[in-house]
PDB file of C-alpha atoms in Angstrom:
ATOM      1  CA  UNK V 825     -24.423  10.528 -27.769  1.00 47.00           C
ATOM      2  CA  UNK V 826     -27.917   9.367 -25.871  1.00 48.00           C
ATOM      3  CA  UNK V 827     -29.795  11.815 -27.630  1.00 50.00           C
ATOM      4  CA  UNK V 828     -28.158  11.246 -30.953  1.00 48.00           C
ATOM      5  CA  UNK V 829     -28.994   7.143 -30.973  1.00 49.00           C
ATOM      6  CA  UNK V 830     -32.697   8.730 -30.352  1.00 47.00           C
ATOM      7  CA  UNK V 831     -33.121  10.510 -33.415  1.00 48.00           C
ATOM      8  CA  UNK V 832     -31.429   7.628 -34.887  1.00 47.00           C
ATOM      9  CA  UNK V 833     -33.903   5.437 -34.067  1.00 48.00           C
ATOM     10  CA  UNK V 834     -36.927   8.015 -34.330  1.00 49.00           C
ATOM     11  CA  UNK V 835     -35.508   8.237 -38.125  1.00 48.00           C
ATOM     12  CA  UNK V 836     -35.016   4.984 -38.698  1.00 46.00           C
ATOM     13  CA  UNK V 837     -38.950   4.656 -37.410  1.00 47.00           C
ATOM     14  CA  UNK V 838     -40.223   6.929 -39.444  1.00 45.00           C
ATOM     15  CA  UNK V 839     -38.429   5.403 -42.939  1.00 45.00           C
ATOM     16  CA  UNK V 840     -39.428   2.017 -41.780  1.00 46.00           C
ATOM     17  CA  UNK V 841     -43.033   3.072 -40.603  1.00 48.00           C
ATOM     18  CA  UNK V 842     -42.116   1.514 -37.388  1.00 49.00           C
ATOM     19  CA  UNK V 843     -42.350   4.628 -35.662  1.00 48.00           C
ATOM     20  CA  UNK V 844     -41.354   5.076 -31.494  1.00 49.00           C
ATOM     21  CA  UNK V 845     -42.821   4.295 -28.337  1.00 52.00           C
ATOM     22  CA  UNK V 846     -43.123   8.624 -27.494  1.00 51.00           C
ATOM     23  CA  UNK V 847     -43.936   6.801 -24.132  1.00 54.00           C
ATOM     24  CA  UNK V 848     -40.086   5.712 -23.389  1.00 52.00           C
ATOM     25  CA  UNK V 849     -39.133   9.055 -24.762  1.00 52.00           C
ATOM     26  CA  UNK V 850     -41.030  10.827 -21.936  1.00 56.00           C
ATOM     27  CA  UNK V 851     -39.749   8.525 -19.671  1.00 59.00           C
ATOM     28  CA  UNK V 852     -36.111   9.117 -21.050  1.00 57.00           C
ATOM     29  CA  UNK V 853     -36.386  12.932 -20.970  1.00 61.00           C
ATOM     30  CA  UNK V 854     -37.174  12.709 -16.956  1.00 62.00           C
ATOM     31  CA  UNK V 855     -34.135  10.625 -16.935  1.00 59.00           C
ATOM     32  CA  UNK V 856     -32.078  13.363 -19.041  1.00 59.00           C
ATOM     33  CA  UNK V 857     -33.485  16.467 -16.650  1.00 61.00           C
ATOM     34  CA  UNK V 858     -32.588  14.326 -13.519  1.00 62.00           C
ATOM     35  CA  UNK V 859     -29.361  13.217 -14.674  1.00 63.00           C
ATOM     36  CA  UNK V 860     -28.367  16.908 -15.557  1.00 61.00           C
ATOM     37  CA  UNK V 861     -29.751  18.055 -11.850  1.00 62.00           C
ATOM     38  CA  UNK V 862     -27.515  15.281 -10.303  1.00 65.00           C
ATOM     39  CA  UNK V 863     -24.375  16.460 -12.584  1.00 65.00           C
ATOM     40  CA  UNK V 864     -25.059  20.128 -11.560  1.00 65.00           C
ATOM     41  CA  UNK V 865     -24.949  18.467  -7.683  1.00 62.00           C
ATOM     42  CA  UNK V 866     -21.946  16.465  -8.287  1.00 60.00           C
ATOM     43  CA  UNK V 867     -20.289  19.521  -9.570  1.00 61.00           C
ATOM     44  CA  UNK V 868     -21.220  21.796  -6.786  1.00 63.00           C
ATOM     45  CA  UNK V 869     -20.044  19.038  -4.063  1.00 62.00           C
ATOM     46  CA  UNK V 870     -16.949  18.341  -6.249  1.00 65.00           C
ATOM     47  CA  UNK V 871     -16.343  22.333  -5.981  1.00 67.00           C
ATOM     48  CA  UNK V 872     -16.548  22.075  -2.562  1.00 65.00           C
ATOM     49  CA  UNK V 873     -14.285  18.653  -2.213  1.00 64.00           C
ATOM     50  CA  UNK V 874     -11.934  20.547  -4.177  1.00 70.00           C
ATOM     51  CA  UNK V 875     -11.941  23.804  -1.934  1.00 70.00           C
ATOM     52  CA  UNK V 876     -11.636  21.422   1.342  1.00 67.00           C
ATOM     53  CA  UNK V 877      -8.804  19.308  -0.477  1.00 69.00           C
ATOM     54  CA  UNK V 878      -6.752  22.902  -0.736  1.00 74.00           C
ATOM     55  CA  UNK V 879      -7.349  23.670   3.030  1.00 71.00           C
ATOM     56  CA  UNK V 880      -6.448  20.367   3.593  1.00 68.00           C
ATOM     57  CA  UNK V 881      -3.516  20.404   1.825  1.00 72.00           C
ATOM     58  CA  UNK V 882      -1.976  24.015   2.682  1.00 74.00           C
ATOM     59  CA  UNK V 883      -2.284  22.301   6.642  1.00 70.00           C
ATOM     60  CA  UNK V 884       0.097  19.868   5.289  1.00 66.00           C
ATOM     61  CA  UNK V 885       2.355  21.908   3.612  1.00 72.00           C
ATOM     62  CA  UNK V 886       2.732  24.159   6.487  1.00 67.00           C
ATOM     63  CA  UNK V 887       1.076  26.698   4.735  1.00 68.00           C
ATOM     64  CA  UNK V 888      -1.469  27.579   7.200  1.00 66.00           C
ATOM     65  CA  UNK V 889      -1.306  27.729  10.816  1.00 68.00           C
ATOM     66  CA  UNK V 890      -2.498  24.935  12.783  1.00 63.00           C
ATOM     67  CA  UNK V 891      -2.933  21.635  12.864  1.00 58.00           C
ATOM     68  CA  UNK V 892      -4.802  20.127   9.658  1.00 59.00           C
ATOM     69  CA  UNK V 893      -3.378  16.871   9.794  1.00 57.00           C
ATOM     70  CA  UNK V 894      -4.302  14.452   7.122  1.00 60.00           C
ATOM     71  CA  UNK V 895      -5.688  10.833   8.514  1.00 60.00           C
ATOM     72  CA  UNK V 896      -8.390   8.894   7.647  1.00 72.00           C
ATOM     73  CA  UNK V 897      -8.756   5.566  10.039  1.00 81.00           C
ATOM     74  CA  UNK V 898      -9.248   3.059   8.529  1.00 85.00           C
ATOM     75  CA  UNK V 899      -7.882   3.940   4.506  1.00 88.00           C
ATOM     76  CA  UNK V 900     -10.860   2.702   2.127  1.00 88.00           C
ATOM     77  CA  UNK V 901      -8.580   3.077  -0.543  1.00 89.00           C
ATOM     78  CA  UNK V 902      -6.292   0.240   0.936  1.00 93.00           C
ATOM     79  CA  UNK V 903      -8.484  -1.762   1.992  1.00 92.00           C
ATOM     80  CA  UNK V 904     -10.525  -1.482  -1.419  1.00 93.00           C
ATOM     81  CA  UNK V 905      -7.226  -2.151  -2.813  1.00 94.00           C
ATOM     82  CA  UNK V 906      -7.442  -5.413  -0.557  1.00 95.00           C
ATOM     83  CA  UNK V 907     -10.970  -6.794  -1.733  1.00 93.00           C
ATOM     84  CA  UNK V 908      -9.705  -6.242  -5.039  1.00 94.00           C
ATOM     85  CA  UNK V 909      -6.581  -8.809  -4.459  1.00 95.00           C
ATOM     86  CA  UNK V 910      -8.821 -11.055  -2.267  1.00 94.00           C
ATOM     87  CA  UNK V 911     -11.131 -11.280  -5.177  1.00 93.00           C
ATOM     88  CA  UNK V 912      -8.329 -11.675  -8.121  1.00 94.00           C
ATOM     89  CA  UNK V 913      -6.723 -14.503  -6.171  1.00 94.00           C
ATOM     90  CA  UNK V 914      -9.804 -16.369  -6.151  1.00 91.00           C
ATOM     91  CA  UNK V 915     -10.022 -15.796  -9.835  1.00 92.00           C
ATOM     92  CA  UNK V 916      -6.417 -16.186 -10.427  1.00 92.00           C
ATOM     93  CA  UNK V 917      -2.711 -16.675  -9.167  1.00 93.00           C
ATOM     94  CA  UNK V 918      -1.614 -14.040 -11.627  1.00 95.00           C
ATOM     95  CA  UNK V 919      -4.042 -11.940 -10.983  1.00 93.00           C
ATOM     96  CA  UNK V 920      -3.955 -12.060  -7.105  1.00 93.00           C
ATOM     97  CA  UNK V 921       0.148 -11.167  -7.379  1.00 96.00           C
ATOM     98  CA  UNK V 922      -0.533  -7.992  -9.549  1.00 96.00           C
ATOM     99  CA  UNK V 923      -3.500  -6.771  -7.217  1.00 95.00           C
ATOM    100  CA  UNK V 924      -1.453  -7.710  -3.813  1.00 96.00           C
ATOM    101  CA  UNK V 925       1.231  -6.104  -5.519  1.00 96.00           C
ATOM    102  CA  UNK V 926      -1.336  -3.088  -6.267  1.00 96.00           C
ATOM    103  CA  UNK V 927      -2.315  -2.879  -2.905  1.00 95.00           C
ATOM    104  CA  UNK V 928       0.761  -2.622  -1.665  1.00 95.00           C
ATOM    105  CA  UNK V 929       1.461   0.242  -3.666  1.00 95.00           C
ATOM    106  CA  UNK V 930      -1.523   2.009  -2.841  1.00 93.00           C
ATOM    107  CA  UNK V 931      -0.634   1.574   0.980  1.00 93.00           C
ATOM    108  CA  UNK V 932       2.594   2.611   0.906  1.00 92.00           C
ATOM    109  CA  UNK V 933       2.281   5.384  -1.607  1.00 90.00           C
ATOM    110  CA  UNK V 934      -0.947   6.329   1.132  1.00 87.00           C
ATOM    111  CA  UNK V 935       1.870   6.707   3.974  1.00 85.00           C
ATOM    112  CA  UNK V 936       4.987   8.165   1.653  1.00 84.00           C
ATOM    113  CA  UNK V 937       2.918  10.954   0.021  1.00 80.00           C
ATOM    114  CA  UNK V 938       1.456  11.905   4.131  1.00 76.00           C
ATOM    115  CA  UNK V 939      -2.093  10.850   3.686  1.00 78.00           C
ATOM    116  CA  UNK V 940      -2.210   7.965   6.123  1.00 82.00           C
ATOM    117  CA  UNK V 941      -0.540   7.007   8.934  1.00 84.00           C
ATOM    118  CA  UNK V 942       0.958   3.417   8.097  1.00 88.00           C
ATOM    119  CA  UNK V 943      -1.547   2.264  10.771  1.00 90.00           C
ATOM    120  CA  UNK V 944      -4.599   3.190   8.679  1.00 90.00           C
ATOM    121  CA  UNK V 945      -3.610   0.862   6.126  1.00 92.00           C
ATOM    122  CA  UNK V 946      -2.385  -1.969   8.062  1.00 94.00           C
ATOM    123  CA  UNK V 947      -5.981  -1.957  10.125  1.00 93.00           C
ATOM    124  CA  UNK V 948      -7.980  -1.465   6.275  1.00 93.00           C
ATOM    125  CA  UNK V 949      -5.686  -4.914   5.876  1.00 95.00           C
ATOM    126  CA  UNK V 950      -6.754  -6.412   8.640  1.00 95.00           C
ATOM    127  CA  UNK V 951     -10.497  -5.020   8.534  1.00 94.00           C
ATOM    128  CA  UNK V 952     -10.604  -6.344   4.999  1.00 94.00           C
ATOM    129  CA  UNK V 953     -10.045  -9.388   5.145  1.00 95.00           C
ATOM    130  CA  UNK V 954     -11.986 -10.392   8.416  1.00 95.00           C
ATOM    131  CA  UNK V 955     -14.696  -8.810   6.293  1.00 92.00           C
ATOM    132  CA  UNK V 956     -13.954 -10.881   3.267  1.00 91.00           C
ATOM    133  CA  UNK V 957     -13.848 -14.275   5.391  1.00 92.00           C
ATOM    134  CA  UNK V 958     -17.275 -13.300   7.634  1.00 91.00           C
ATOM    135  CA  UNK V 959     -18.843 -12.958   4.480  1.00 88.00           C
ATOM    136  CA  UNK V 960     -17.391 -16.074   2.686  1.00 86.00           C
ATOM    137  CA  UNK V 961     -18.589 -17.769   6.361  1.00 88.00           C
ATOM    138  CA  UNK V 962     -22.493 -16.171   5.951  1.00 86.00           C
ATOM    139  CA  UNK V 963     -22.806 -16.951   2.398  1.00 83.00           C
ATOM    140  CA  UNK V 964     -21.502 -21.011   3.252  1.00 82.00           C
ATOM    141  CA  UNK V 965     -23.825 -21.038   6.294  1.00 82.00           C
ATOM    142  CA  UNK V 966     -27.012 -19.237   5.124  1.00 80.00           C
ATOM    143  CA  UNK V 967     -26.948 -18.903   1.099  1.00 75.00           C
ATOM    144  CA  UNK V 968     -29.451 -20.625  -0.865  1.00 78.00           C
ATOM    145  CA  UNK V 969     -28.679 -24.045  -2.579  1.00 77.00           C
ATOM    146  CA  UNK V 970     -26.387 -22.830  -5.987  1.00 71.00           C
ATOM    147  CA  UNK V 971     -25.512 -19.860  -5.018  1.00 68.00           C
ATOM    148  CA  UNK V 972     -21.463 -19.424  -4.635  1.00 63.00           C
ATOM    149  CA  UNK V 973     -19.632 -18.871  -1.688  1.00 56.00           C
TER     150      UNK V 973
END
């Protein structure tokens, strides 16, 4: 689609006269070559997330011998889940209730479907929102004149 608004504009350039800066299209070429290398990396690590997701897994299921418990302490997707409703209350009452209400979800869906122990997500919680309040503290005590807290 990138490419395609490029030759749209080249063409457009060269009908008006008003042709390019070739300049920018170097420049956007590097960014094409680069983006493809880091999409070839993201694709190899997601091939190997994927692989260690299955081993994962198959320890869960019993499938393979061993222990392969699944735990992650604290659960970043709970307490992303949190910042989220921390942030939407601020903005709004409505919103804060459907976040919390997200969050919620998210935690116990975390500890029903075996990925967390219910501890994870009560210390993500916890974690969260001591986070949340240190930072609302910094930004009152140390911010520059304007800026939000």
């Amino acid at each position: 689609m990138a490419i395609a608004a490029l030759l749209l504009a080249a063409a457009v350039g060269l009908r008006t006269g008003n042709m390019p800066d070739f300049g920018v299209l170097e420049d956007y070429a590097q960014y094409l070559l680069f983006a493809f290398w880091i999409g070839g990396c993201a694709f190899a690590l997601g091939s190997f997330f994927h692989l260690a997701q299955d081993i994962v897994w198959s320890g869960y299921i019993g499938a393979t011998p061993g222990s392969l418990g699944i735990s992650a302490f604290p659960s970043m997707h709970v307490a992303m889940a949190v910042l989220f409703a921390l942030y939407a209350t601020r903005r709004s009452r409505l919103a804060g209730l459907l976040m919390w209400a997200f969050a919620a979800i998210i935690m116990v869906g975390s500890v029903v479907l075996g990925w967390h122990y219910a501890v994870d997500g009560y210390a993500s919680v916890l974690i969260s929102i001591a986070i949340w309040k240190a930072c609302g503290y910094f930004l009152g005590k140390f911010a520059p004149e304007g800026v939000a807290a």
